């Protein structure tokens, strides 16, 4: 039986552009994983690792025009957006190279023997080592930053792990091009090209998560797809960590004082955030609690005007378009749901932005309206009108886990008056990032960033963005009473690598 072809498709027309590969067979997945496993020793030297990451960034920049052209042809995200995303991806690679150079991620801790302690302490030396080959499942909506050279890959390589990427079918041509750039960068530093493997196909993705050489996996996508892989990772004879980002509603609370003070600006800001990238951001605000009454009415009018002026856009593929249209139709048909700006088909290949409104009372008890508490991927949000603080709290209490949660406060509330602190306390259990007087779209690549949250936002407590994303691909190991001559260089008393460490209880830098 011939291998199934992998086509690059133009989402603006739904037509095939070119065949870029074939779906990997089980034997090809095995060979790819084994090649990655054989390359792991070449990443042992941190200096080589950091240089590889920097060369990868330089190579991506050099090929930028061709990469952006291909990415736009496969995703319709536009050259401006994609050029910025490529720059972010290159910055991220270099940021992880800096982390590798610094070495603090190894968490070196050394305790010398202490017979006076209860119980006595032997000679103990602890640090972190790579897990092994990491499987990365690319996302559709960020073809650079969450794909072949994205954060999962960059952080896994930085930790010293080879990577095998499952290409996303929405941008297979770009995936092939980016993989070639990374392999060339690896070869420049004597690292086998197998350190970065790439496979295509649904079945290949299942074979990958089941492969005994795979030590961990990272995923960004739907709840359904991510949960299936998460369950497969747990069902293996040897279960492995699965760091999945699955879905998020990203609730927003607007206080009555904030709506009265700057409702027009909040409405316009919400429109910009929910329609950014045609609503295809994982942190799109999908449920917004707005007070009933004149202040909230003004906000909704501003939102109506701004969304009405938004042009129709192309989603990443026609399957997503079909799901979006079906999802908004089902939600709009629920009792008590109004549609001030009706989201729907903007044309044969496009969708138009819109939003729905619903009284908070419809969401305070289980029932058909629970559908409004689920993410709808695309340019739509649900505005929930609440009569009092108790209603808003009741709705929040029913929400699943999220990547972000936002509150818009008045100037006086932000200064400490009113319920500002109480609302933050209500939002904190719901999300990994809590925002005040801002919008969640846009995830800065920064050391303090956390991009994760309670399930179903993510399947672990880790972040996929920022420096601490490297921690997902490491495990601690301690040596007890090991002779100095046998210890890894990272754990020797003379600290030949100059690493930050905690030495007999004292933090050394």
CSV table of C-alpha atoms in Angstrom, one decimal:
chain,number,residue,atom,x,y,z
A,1,UNK,CA,0.0,0.0,0.0
A,2,UNK,CA,1.5,3.4,-1.1
A,3,UNK,CA,2.2,5.9,1.6
A,4,UNK,CA,-0.4,8.7,1.8
A,5,UNK,CA,0.8,12.0,0.4
A,6,UNK,CA,1.1,15.1,2.5
A,7,UNK,CA,-0.2,18.2,0.7
A,8,UNK,CA,0.3,21.8,1.4
A,9,UNK,CA,-3.1,23.5,1.2
A,10,UNK,CA,-3.9,27.2,0.6
A,11,UNK,CA,-6.6,28.1,3.3
A,12,UNK,CA,-7.6,31.1,1.2
A,13,UNK,CA,-9.0,28.8,-1.6
A,14,UNK,CA,-9.0,25.3,0.0
A,15,UNK,CA,-6.9,24.1,-2.9
A,16,UNK,CA,-3.8,21.9,-2.8
A,17,UNK,CA,-0.6,23.8,-3.4
A,18,UNK,CA,2.0,21.0,-3.7
A,19,UNK,CA,2.9,17.6,-2.2
A,20,UNK,CA,5.6,18.1,0.3
A,21,UNK,CA,6.0,14.7,1.9
A,22,UNK,CA,4.4,11.4,2.6
A,23,UNK,CA,3.0,10.2,5.9
A,24,UNK,CA,5.5,8.3,7.9
A,25,UNK,CA,5.1,4.6,8.4
A,26,UNK,CA,5.6,2.9,11.8
A,27,UNK,CA,9.1,1.8,10.5
A,28,UNK,CA,10.0,5.3,9.5
A,29,UNK,CA,8.9,6.7,12.9
A,30,UNK,CA,11.0,4.1,14.6
A,31,UNK,CA,14.0,5.0,12.4
A,32,UNK,CA,13.5,8.7,13.1
A,33,UNK,CA,13.3,8.2,16.9
A,34,UNK,CA,16.3,5.9,16.9
A,35,UNK,CA,18.4,8.5,15.0
A,36,UNK,CA,17.4,11.1,17.6
A,37,UNK,CA,18.3,8.7,20.4
A,38,UNK,CA,21.7,8.1,18.9
A,39,UNK,CA,22.3,11.9,18.7
A,40,UNK,CA,21.8,12.6,22.4
A,41,UNK,CA,25.4,12.4,23.4
A,42,UNK,CA,26.3,15.2,20.9
A,43,UNK,CA,24.2,17.6,23.1
A,44,UNK,CA,26.1,16.8,26.3
A,45,UNK,CA,28.4,19.8,26.0
A,46,UNK,CA,26.6,22.9,27.1
A,47,UNK,CA,28.8,25.2,25.0
A,48,UNK,CA,28.0,23.3,21.8
A,49,UNK,CA,24.3,23.2,22.7
A,50,UNK,CA,24.1,27.0,23.1
A,51,UNK,CA,26.1,27.6,19.9
A,52,UNK,CA,23.7,25.3,18.1
A,53,UNK,CA,20.7,27.2,19.3
A,54,UNK,CA,22.2,30.5,18.2
A,55,UNK,CA,23.1,29.1,14.8
A,56,UNK,CA,19.5,27.9,14.4
A,57,UNK,CA,18.3,31.4,15.1
A,58,UNK,CA,20.7,32.9,12.6
A,59,UNK,CA,19.8,30.3,10.0
A,60,UNK,CA,16.1,31.1,10.4
A,61,UNK,CA,16.7,34.8,10.0
A,62,UNK,CA,18.8,34.2,6.9
A,63,UNK,CA,15.9,32.2,5.3
A,64,UNK,CA,13.3,34.5,6.7
A,65,UNK,CA,11.8,35.8,3.4
A,66,UNK,CA,11.2,32.3,2.0
A,67,UNK,CA,9.9,31.0,5.3
A,68,UNK,CA,7.4,33.8,5.7
A,69,UNK,CA,6.2,33.4,2.1
A,70,UNK,CA,5.6,29.7,2.6
A,71,UNK,CA,4.0,30.2,6.1
A,72,UNK,CA,1.6,32.8,4.7
A,73,UNK,CA,0.7,30.6,1.7
A,74,UNK,CA,-0.2,27.7,4.2
A,75,UNK,CA,-1.8,29.7,7.0
A,76,UNK,CA,-3.1,33.0,5.6
A,77,UNK,CA,-1.8,34.8,8.7
A,78,UNK,CA,-0.2,37.5,6.7
A,79,UNK,CA,3.5,38.5,6.3
A,80,UNK,CA,3.4,41.2,9.0
A,81,UNK,CA,2.2,38.8,11.7
A,82,UNK,CA,4.4,36.0,10.5
A,83,UNK,CA,7.6,38.2,10.3
A,84,UNK,CA,7.0,39.2,13.9
A,85,UNK,CA,6.4,35.6,15.0
A,86,UNK,CA,9.6,34.5,13.3
A,87,UNK,CA,11.5,37.2,15.2
A,88,UNK,CA,10.0,36.0,18.4
A,89,UNK,CA,11.0,32.4,17.6
A,90,UNK,CA,14.6,33.5,17.0
A,91,UNK,CA,14.7,35.5,20.2
A,92,UNK,CA,13.4,32.5,22.0
A,93,UNK,CA,16.2,30.3,20.7
A,94,UNK,CA,18.8,32.8,21.7
A,95,UNK,CA,17.2,33.3,25.1
A,96,UNK,CA,17.5,29.5,25.8
A,97,UNK,CA,21.1,29.6,24.6
A,98,UNK,CA,21.7,32.2,27.3
A,99,UNK,CA,20.0,30.0,29.9
A,100,UNK,CA,22.2,27.1,28.9
A,101,UNK,CA,25.3,29.3,29.2
A,102,UNK,CA,24.4,30.5,32.7
A,103,UNK,CA,23.7,27.0,33.9
A,104,UNK,CA,21.3,27.8,36.8
A,105,UNK,CA,18.7,25.5,35.3
A,106,UNK,CA,20.8,22.6,36.4
A,107,UNK,CA,19.9,23.4,40.1
A,108,UNK,CA,23.2,22.2,41.5
A,109,UNK,CA,23.0,21.5,45.2
A,110,UNK,CA,25.9,20.2,47.2
A,111,UNK,CA,25.8,19.0,50.9
A,112,UNK,CA,29.0,17.8,52.6
A,113,UNK,CA,28.7,15.2,55.4
A,114,UNK,CA,27.3,16.4,58.7
A,115,UNK,CA,27.3,13.8,61.5
A,116,UNK,CA,25.8,16.3,64.0
A,117,UNK,CA,22.5,16.6,62.0
A,118,UNK,CA,19.5,14.4,62.9
A,119,UNK,CA,19.6,12.1,61.1
A,120,UNK,CA,23.2,12.5,59.9
A,121,UNK,CA,23.7,13.9,56.4
A,122,UNK,CA,26.0,12.0,54.1
A,123,UNK,CA,27.8,13.5,51.1
A,124,UNK,CA,25.0,14.4,48.7
A,125,UNK,CA,25.3,16.2,45.3
A,126,UNK,CA,22.2,16.9,43.2
A,127,UNK,CA,21.6,18.3,39.8
A,128,UNK,CA,19.3,17.8,36.8
A,129,UNK,CA,19.9,15.7,33.7
A,130,UNK,CA,18.0,15.4,30.3
A,131,UNK,CA,15.1,13.0,30.1
A,132,UNK,CA,15.9,11.6,26.6
A,133,UNK,CA,14.1,12.0,23.3
A,134,UNK,CA,11.2,14.4,23.4
A,135,UNK,CA,8.2,14.3,21.1
A,136,UNK,CA,6.8,17.7,20.1
A,137,UNK,CA,3.4,18.1,18.5
A,138,UNK,CA,3.1,21.3,16.5
A,139,UNK,CA,0.3,23.8,16.8
A,140,UNK,CA,-1.6,25.2,13.9
A,141,UNK,CA,-2.0,28.8,15.0
A,142,UNK,CA,1.6,29.6,15.6
A,143,UNK,CA,3.6,28.0,12.7
A,144,UNK,CA,6.9,29.3,13.9
A,145,UNK,CA,6.6,29.9,17.7
A,146,UNK,CA,4.8,26.7,18.6
A,147,UNK,CA,6.0,24.4,15.8
A,148,UNK,CA,9.2,22.8,14.6
A,149,UNK,CA,11.5,25.5,16.0
A,150,UNK,CA,9.1,26.7,18.7
A,151,UNK,CA,9.3,26.9,22.4
A,152,UNK,CA,8.9,23.1,23.1
A,153,UNK,CA,11.7,22.3,20.7
A,154,UNK,CA,13.9,25.1,21.8
A,155,UNK,CA,13.6,24.3,25.5
A,156,UNK,CA,14.0,20.6,25.0
A,157,UNK,CA,17.2,21.0,23.0
A,158,UNK,CA,18.4,23.5,25.5
A,159,UNK,CA,17.9,20.9,28.3
A,160,UNK,CA,20.0,18.5,26.2
A,161,UNK,CA,17.3,16.3,24.7
A,162,UNK,CA,17.0,15.4,21.0
A,163,UNK,CA,13.5,16.1,19.5
A,164,UNK,CA,11.2,14.4,17.1
A,165,UNK,CA,8.5,16.8,15.8
A,166,UNK,CA,5.1,15.7,14.6
A,167,UNK,CA,4.3,18.2,11.9
A,168,UNK,CA,1.0,20.0,11.8
A,169,UNK,CA,-1.0,19.3,8.7
A,170,UNK,CA,-1.8,22.9,8.2
A,171,UNK,CA,1.8,23.9,7.5
A,172,UNK,CA,3.8,20.8,6.3
A,173,UNK,CA,5.8,22.7,3.7
A,174,UNK,CA,7.0,25.3,6.3
A,175,UNK,CA,7.8,22.4,8.7
A,176,UNK,CA,10.1,20.8,6.2
A,177,UNK,CA,11.9,24.0,5.5
A,178,UNK,CA,12.4,24.9,9.2
A,179,UNK,CA,13.6,21.4,10.0
A,180,UNK,CA,16.2,21.7,7.3
A,181,UNK,CA,17.5,25.0,8.8
A,182,UNK,CA,17.8,23.4,12.2
A,183,UNK,CA,19.6,20.3,10.8
A,184,UNK,CA,22.1,22.5,9.0
A,185,UNK,CA,22.7,24.4,12.2
A,186,UNK,CA,23.3,21.1,14.1
A,187,UNK,CA,25.8,20.0,11.4
A,188,UNK,CA,27.8,23.2,11.8
A,189,UNK,CA,28.6,22.1,15.4
A,190,UNK,CA,29.2,18.4,14.7
A,191,UNK,CA,25.8,17.4,16.0
A,192,UNK,CA,24.1,14.6,13.9
A,193,UNK,CA,21.1,15.9,11.9
A,194,UNK,CA,19.0,13.2,13.5
A,195,UNK,CA,18.9,15.4,16.7
A,196,UNK,CA,15.9,17.0,15.1
A,197,UNK,CA,13.5,14.5,13.5
A,198,UNK,CA,10.3,15.3,11.7
A,199,UNK,CA,7.3,13.0,10.9
A,200,UNK,CA,4.0,13.6,9.2
A,201,UNK,CA,0.6,11.9,9.6
A,202,UNK,CA,-2.0,11.1,12.2
A,203,UNK,CA,-0.9,7.6,12.7
A,204,UNK,CA,2.7,8.7,12.9
A,205,UNK,CA,1.7,10.9,15.8
A,206,UNK,CA,0.3,7.9,17.6
A,207,UNK,CA,3.3,5.8,16.9
A,208,UNK,CA,5.5,8.5,18.2
A,209,UNK,CA,3.8,8.8,21.6
A,210,UNK,CA,4.0,5.0,22.0
A,211,UNK,CA,7.6,4.6,21.0
A,212,UNK,CA,9.7,3.2,23.9
A,213,UNK,CA,12.5,5.7,23.3
A,214,UNK,CA,10.3,8.7,23.7
A,215,UNK,CA,10.8,10.1,27.2
A,216,UNK,CA,8.4,13.0,27.3
A,217,UNK,CA,6.0,14.9,25.0
A,218,UNK,CA,4.9,18.5,24.4
A,219,UNK,CA,1.6,19.3,22.7
A,220,UNK,CA,-0.4,22.4,21.8
A,221,UNK,CA,-3.9,21.9,20.3
A,222,UNK,CA,-7.4,20.8,21.0
A,223,UNK,CA,-8.8,19.3,24.2
A,224,UNK,CA,-9.9,16.2,22.3
A,225,UNK,CA,-6.6,15.6,20.5
A,226,UNK,CA,-4.5,16.5,23.5
A,227,UNK,CA,-6.5,14.3,25.9
A,228,UNK,CA,-6.1,11.3,23.5
A,229,UNK,CA,-2.4,11.7,23.5
A,230,UNK,CA,-2.2,12.3,27.2
A,231,UNK,CA,-4.1,9.1,27.8
A,232,UNK,CA,-1.8,7.3,25.4
A,233,UNK,CA,1.2,8.6,27.3
A,234,UNK,CA,-0.2,7.4,30.6
A,235,UNK,CA,-1.2,4.0,29.2
A,236,UNK,CA,2.3,3.1,28.0
A,237,UNK,CA,4.1,0.2,29.8
A,238,UNK,CA,6.4,3.0,31.0
A,239,UNK,CA,4.3,6.2,31.3
A,240,UNK,CA,5.9,9.5,30.4
A,241,UNK,CA,5.4,13.1,31.2
A,242,UNK,CA,2.9,14.8,28.8
A,243,UNK,CA,2.9,18.6,28.8
A,244,UNK,CA,-0.2,19.5,26.8
A,245,UNK,CA,-1.9,22.8,26.2
A,246,UNK,CA,-5.4,21.9,25.3
A,247,UNK,CA,-8.0,24.7,25.6
A,248,UNK,CA,-8.8,27.9,27.4
A,249,UNK,CA,-11.8,30.3,27.8
A,250,UNK,CA,-9.6,33.1,29.3
A,251,UNK,CA,-12.4,34.8,31.3
A,252,UNK,CA,-12.5,38.6,31.8
A,253,UNK,CA,-14.3,40.4,34.6
A,254,UNK,CA,-15.2,44.1,34.2
A,255,UNK,CA,-16.3,45.8,37.3
A,256,UNK,CA,-19.1,48.3,37.3
A,257,UNK,CA,-16.8,51.1,38.3
A,258,UNK,CA,-14.4,50.3,35.4
A,259,UNK,CA,-17.3,50.1,32.9
A,260,UNK,CA,-18.5,53.5,34.2
A,261,UNK,CA,-15.0,55.1,34.0
A,262,UNK,CA,-13.8,53.8,30.7
A,263,UNK,CA,-16.4,51.4,29.2
A,264,UNK,CA,-15.8,52.7,25.6
A,265,UNK,CA,-12.1,52.0,25.8
A,266,UNK,CA,-12.6,48.6,27.3
A,267,UNK,CA,-15.1,47.7,24.6
A,268,UNK,CA,-12.7,48.7,21.8
A,269,UNK,CA,-9.8,46.9,23.5
A,270,UNK,CA,-11.9,43.7,23.8
A,271,UNK,CA,-12.8,43.9,20.1
A,272,UNK,CA,-9.1,44.1,19.2
A,273,UNK,CA,-8.1,41.2,21.5
A,274,UNK,CA,-10.9,38.8,20.5
A,275,UNK,CA,-10.4,39.4,16.7
A,276,UNK,CA,-6.6,39.4,16.7
A,277,UNK,CA,-5.3,36.8,14.3
A,278,UNK,CA,-9.0,36.1,13.4
A,279,UNK,CA,-9.6,34.9,16.9
A,280,UNK,CA,-7.1,32.1,16.7
A,281,UNK,CA,-5.0,32.9,19.7
A,282,UNK,CA,-5.0,30.4,22.6
A,283,UNK,CA,-5.4,33.3,25.0
A,284,UNK,CA,-8.3,35.0,23.2
A,285,UNK,CA,-10.8,36.4,25.8
A,286,UNK,CA,-13.8,34.0,25.2
A,287,UNK,CA,-16.0,34.9,28.2
A,288,UNK,CA,-16.4,38.5,29.5
A,289,UNK,CA,-18.4,39.4,32.6
A,290,UNK,CA,-19.9,42.8,32.1
A,291,UNK,CA,-22.3,44.6,34.5
A,292,UNK,CA,-25.9,45.1,33.6
A,293,UNK,CA,-27.1,48.7,33.5
A,294,UNK,CA,-26.1,51.8,31.6
A,295,UNK,CA,-22.3,51.5,32.2
A,296,UNK,CA,-22.2,48.0,30.8
A,297,UNK,CA,-24.5,49.0,27.9
A,298,UNK,CA,-22.0,51.6,26.9
A,299,UNK,CA,-19.2,49.0,26.9
A,300,UNK,CA,-21.3,46.7,24.7
A,301,UNK,CA,-22.1,49.5,22.3
A,302,UNK,CA,-18.4,50.3,21.9
A,303,UNK,CA,-17.7,46.6,21.4
A,304,UNK,CA,-20.6,46.4,18.8
A,305,UNK,CA,-19.2,49.3,16.8
A,306,UNK,CA,-15.6,48.0,16.8
A,307,UNK,CA,-16.5,44.4,15.9
A,308,UNK,CA,-18.8,45.6,13.2
A,309,UNK,CA,-15.8,47.4,11.6
A,310,UNK,CA,-13.7,44.2,11.6
A,311,UNK,CA,-13.0,42.7,8.2
A,312,UNK,CA,-13.8,39.1,7.5
A,313,UNK,CA,-10.8,36.8,7.7
A,314,UNK,CA,-9.5,33.3,6.7
A,315,UNK,CA,-9.1,30.6,9.4
A,316,UNK,CA,-6.2,28.2,9.3
A,317,UNK,CA,-8.1,25.5,7.5
A,318,UNK,CA,-11.6,24.7,6.3
A,319,UNK,CA,-12.2,22.2,9.0
A,320,UNK,CA,-11.7,24.9,11.6
A,321,UNK,CA,-14.0,27.1,9.6
A,322,UNK,CA,-16.7,24.5,9.6
A,323,UNK,CA,-16.3,23.9,13.4
A,324,UNK,CA,-16.5,27.7,14.0
A,325,UNK,CA,-19.7,28.1,12.0
A,326,UNK,CA,-21.3,25.1,13.7
A,327,UNK,CA,-20.2,26.2,17.1
A,328,UNK,CA,-21.5,29.8,16.9
A,329,UNK,CA,-24.8,28.6,15.4
A,330,UNK,CA,-25.3,26.2,18.3
A,331,UNK,CA,-24.5,28.8,20.9
A,332,UNK,CA,-26.6,31.5,19.3
A,333,UNK,CA,-29.6,29.2,19.3
A,334,UNK,CA,-29.6,28.8,23.1
A,335,UNK,CA,-32.4,30.3,25.1
A,336,UNK,CA,-31.7,33.9,26.2
A,337,UNK,CA,-28.7,34.3,24.0
A,338,UNK,CA,-28.6,37.4,21.8
A,339,UNK,CA,-26.2,38.2,19.0
A,340,UNK,CA,-25.6,42.0,18.7
A,341,UNK,CA,-23.0,41.3,15.9
A,342,UNK,CA,-23.7,37.9,14.4
A,343,UNK,CA,-20.5,35.8,13.8
A,344,UNK,CA,-20.6,33.5,10.8
A,345,UNK,CA,-19.6,33.1,7.2
A,346,UNK,CA,-18.0,36.1,5.6
A,347,UNK,CA,-17.7,34.4,2.2
A,348,UNK,CA,-16.9,31.1,0.7
A,349,UNK,CA,-13.6,30.8,2.5
A,350,UNK,CA,-13.8,33.5,5.2
A,351,UNK,CA,-15.6,34.1,8.5
A,352,UNK,CA,-16.9,37.3,10.1
A,353,UNK,CA,-16.3,38.3,13.7
A,354,UNK,CA,-19.2,38.7,16.2
A,355,UNK,CA,-20.2,38.2,19.8
A,356,UNK,CA,-23.0,36.8,21.8
A,357,UNK,CA,-24.7,38.1,25.0
A,358,UNK,CA,-26.4,36.1,27.8
A,359,UNK,CA,-27.7,36.9,31.3
A,360,UNK,CA,-25.5,35.6,34.0
A,361,UNK,CA,-28.4,33.7,35.5
A,362,UNK,CA,-28.3,31.3,32.6
A,363,UNK,CA,-24.8,30.2,33.5
A,364,UNK,CA,-25.1,29.7,37.3
A,365,UNK,CA,-26.5,26.2,37.1
A,366,UNK,CA,-25.7,23.2,35.0
A,367,UNK,CA,-27.6,22.8,31.7
A,368,UNK,CA,-27.5,23.4,28.0
A,369,UNK,CA,-25.8,26.8,28.5
A,370,UNK,CA,-22.7,25.0,29.7
A,371,UNK,CA,-21.7,25.1,26.0
A,372,UNK,CA,-20.9,28.8,26.5
A,373,UNK,CA,-18.3,27.8,29.1
A,374,UNK,CA,-16.3,25.9,26.4
A,375,UNK,CA,-13.8,27.5,24.0
A,376,UNK,CA,-15.0,28.3,20.5
A,377,UNK,CA,-12.0,28.7,18.3
A,378,UNK,CA,-12.3,31.8,16.1
A,379,UNK,CA,-13.4,35.5,16.2
A,380,UNK,CA,-16.2,35.2,18.8
A,381,UNK,CA,-16.7,36.0,22.4
A,382,UNK,CA,-19.5,35.6,24.9
A,383,UNK,CA,-20.5,38.7,27.0
A,384,UNK,CA,-22.2,37.7,30.2
A,385,UNK,CA,-24.3,40.4,31.8
A,386,UNK,CA,-24.3,40.2,35.6
A,387,UNK,CA,-26.7,42.0,38.0
A,388,UNK,CA,-24.4,42.0,41.1
A,389,UNK,CA,-21.2,40.7,42.5
A,390,UNK,CA,-22.8,37.5,43.7
A,391,UNK,CA,-23.9,36.6,40.2
A,392,UNK,CA,-20.4,37.2,38.8
A,393,UNK,CA,-18.8,35.1,41.5
A,394,UNK,CA,-21.3,32.3,40.8
A,395,UNK,CA,-20.3,32.2,37.1
A,396,UNK,CA,-16.6,32.2,37.9
A,397,UNK,CA,-17.1,29.3,40.3
A,398,UNK,CA,-18.3,27.2,37.3
A,399,UNK,CA,-15.4,27.8,35.0
A,400,UNK,CA,-12.8,25.2,34.1
A,401,UNK,CA,-9.0,25.9,34.2
A,402,UNK,CA,-7.6,28.6,32.0
A,403,UNK,CA,-4.3,30.0,30.7
A,404,UNK,CA,-5.3,33.5,31.7
A,405,UNK,CA,-7.9,35.4,33.7
A,406,UNK,CA,-8.3,39.2,33.5
A,407,UNK,CA,-10.0,41.9,35.6
A,408,UNK,CA,-10.6,45.4,34.5
A,409,UNK,CA,-10.8,47.8,37.5
A,410,UNK,CA,-11.4,51.5,37.9
A,411,UNK,CA,-8.5,53.7,38.8
A,412,UNK,CA,-9.7,53.8,42.4
A,413,UNK,CA,-10.1,50.1,42.6
A,414,UNK,CA,-6.6,49.5,41.1
A,415,UNK,CA,-5.3,51.7,43.9
A,416,UNK,CA,-6.7,49.3,46.5
A,417,UNK,CA,-10.2,50.5,47.1
A,418,UNK,CA,-13.2,48.2,46.6
A,419,UNK,CA,-13.1,44.6,45.7
A,420,UNK,CA,-10.0,44.5,43.5
A,421,UNK,CA,-8.1,42.2,45.8
A,422,UNK,CA,-11.1,39.9,46.3
A,423,UNK,CA,-11.5,39.6,42.5
A,424,UNK,CA,-7.8,38.7,42.1
A,425,UNK,CA,-8.3,36.1,44.7
A,426,UNK,CA,-11.2,34.6,42.8
A,427,UNK,CA,-9.3,34.6,39.6
A,428,UNK,CA,-6.0,33.1,40.8
A,429,UNK,CA,-7.3,29.5,41.2
A,430,UNK,CA,-8.6,29.7,37.6
A,431,UNK,CA,-5.5,30.5,35.6
A,432,UNK,CA,-1.8,30.5,35.3
A,433,UNK,CA,-1.6,34.2,34.4
A,434,UNK,CA,-3.8,36.9,36.0
A,435,UNK,CA,-4.0,40.3,34.3
A,436,UNK,CA,-5.2,43.6,35.5
A,437,UNK,CA,-6.3,46.3,33.1
A,438,UNK,CA,-4.8,44.6,30.1
A,439,UNK,CA,-5.7,42.0,27.5
A,440,UNK,CA,-4.3,38.5,27.4
A,441,UNK,CA,-3.5,38.2,23.7
A,442,UNK,CA,0.3,38.5,23.4
A,443,UNK,CA,2.5,36.2,25.5
A,444,UNK,CA,5.9,37.8,26.3
A,445,UNK,CA,9.0,35.6,26.1
A,446,UNK,CA,10.4,36.5,29.5
A,447,UNK,CA,11.9,34.8,32.5
A,448,UNK,CA,8.9,35.5,34.7
A,449,UNK,CA,6.3,34.3,32.1
A,450,UNK,CA,3.9,31.5,32.8
A,451,UNK,CA,1.9,30.0,30.0
A,452,UNK,CA,-0.1,27.2,31.5
A,453,UNK,CA,-2.9,26.7,33.9
A,454,UNK,CA,-5.3,24.2,35.6
A,455,UNK,CA,-6.8,21.5,33.4
A,456,UNK,CA,-7.9,21.7,30.6
A,457,UNK,CA,-5.7,24.6,29.9
A,458,UNK,CA,-2.7,22.4,30.5
A,459,UNK,CA,-2.0,18.8,31.7
A,460,UNK,CA,0.8,19.8,34.0
A,461,UNK,CA,1.8,22.7,36.2
A,462,UNK,CA,4.6,23.8,33.9
A,463,UNK,CA,4.9,26.7,31.4
A,464,UNK,CA,5.5,26.4,27.7
A,465,UNK,CA,6.8,30.0,27.4
A,466,UNK,CA,9.7,31.6,29.2
A,467,UNK,CA,12.9,30.4,30.7
A,468,UNK,CA,11.4,27.9,33.1
A,469,UNK,CA,9.9,25.9,30.2
A,470,UNK,CA,13.2,24.1,30.2
A,471,UNK,CA,12.3,22.4,33.5
A,472,UNK,CA,9.8,20.1,31.7
A,473,UNK,CA,12.6,18.1,30.1
A,474,UNK,CA,14.8,17.5,33.0
A,475,UNK,CA,14.9,15.2,36.0
A,476,UNK,CA,16.9,15.5,39.2
A,477,UNK,CA,19.5,12.9,40.3
A,478,UNK,CA,21.5,12.8,43.5
A,479,UNK,CA,24.9,11.2,44.1
A,480,UNK,CA,25.7,10.0,47.6
A,481,UNK,CA,29.2,9.4,48.8
A,482,UNK,CA,30.6,9.4,45.2
A,483,UNK,CA,34.3,9.9,45.0
A,484,UNK,CA,35.3,13.3,43.6
A,485,UNK,CA,37.1,11.6,40.6
A,486,UNK,CA,33.9,9.9,39.5
A,487,UNK,CA,31.5,12.9,39.8
A,488,UNK,CA,30.2,14.8,36.8
A,489,UNK,CA,32.1,18.1,36.5
A,490,UNK,CA,28.9,20.0,37.5
A,491,UNK,CA,29.1,18.5,41.0
A,492,UNK,CA,32.7,18.8,41.9
A,493,UNK,CA,33.8,21.0,44.8
A,494,UNK,CA,36.1,23.1,42.7
A,495,UNK,CA,33.2,24.0,40.3
A,496,UNK,CA,35.3,23.8,37.1
A,497,UNK,CA,32.3,25.0,35.0
A,498,UNK,CA,31.6,28.0,37.2
A,499,UNK,CA,28.0,27.1,37.7
A,500,UNK,CA,25.6,28.8,40.1
A,501,UNK,CA,24.9,26.4,42.9
A,502,UNK,CA,23.9,26.0,46.5
A,503,UNK,CA,27.0,24.8,48.4
A,504,UNK,CA,26.4,23.7,52.0
A,505,UNK,CA,23.3,25.9,52.2
A,506,UNK,CA,24.9,29.0,50.7
A,507,UNK,CA,23.8,30.2,47.3
A,508,UNK,CA,26.8,30.9,45.1
A,509,UNK,CA,26.7,32.7,41.8
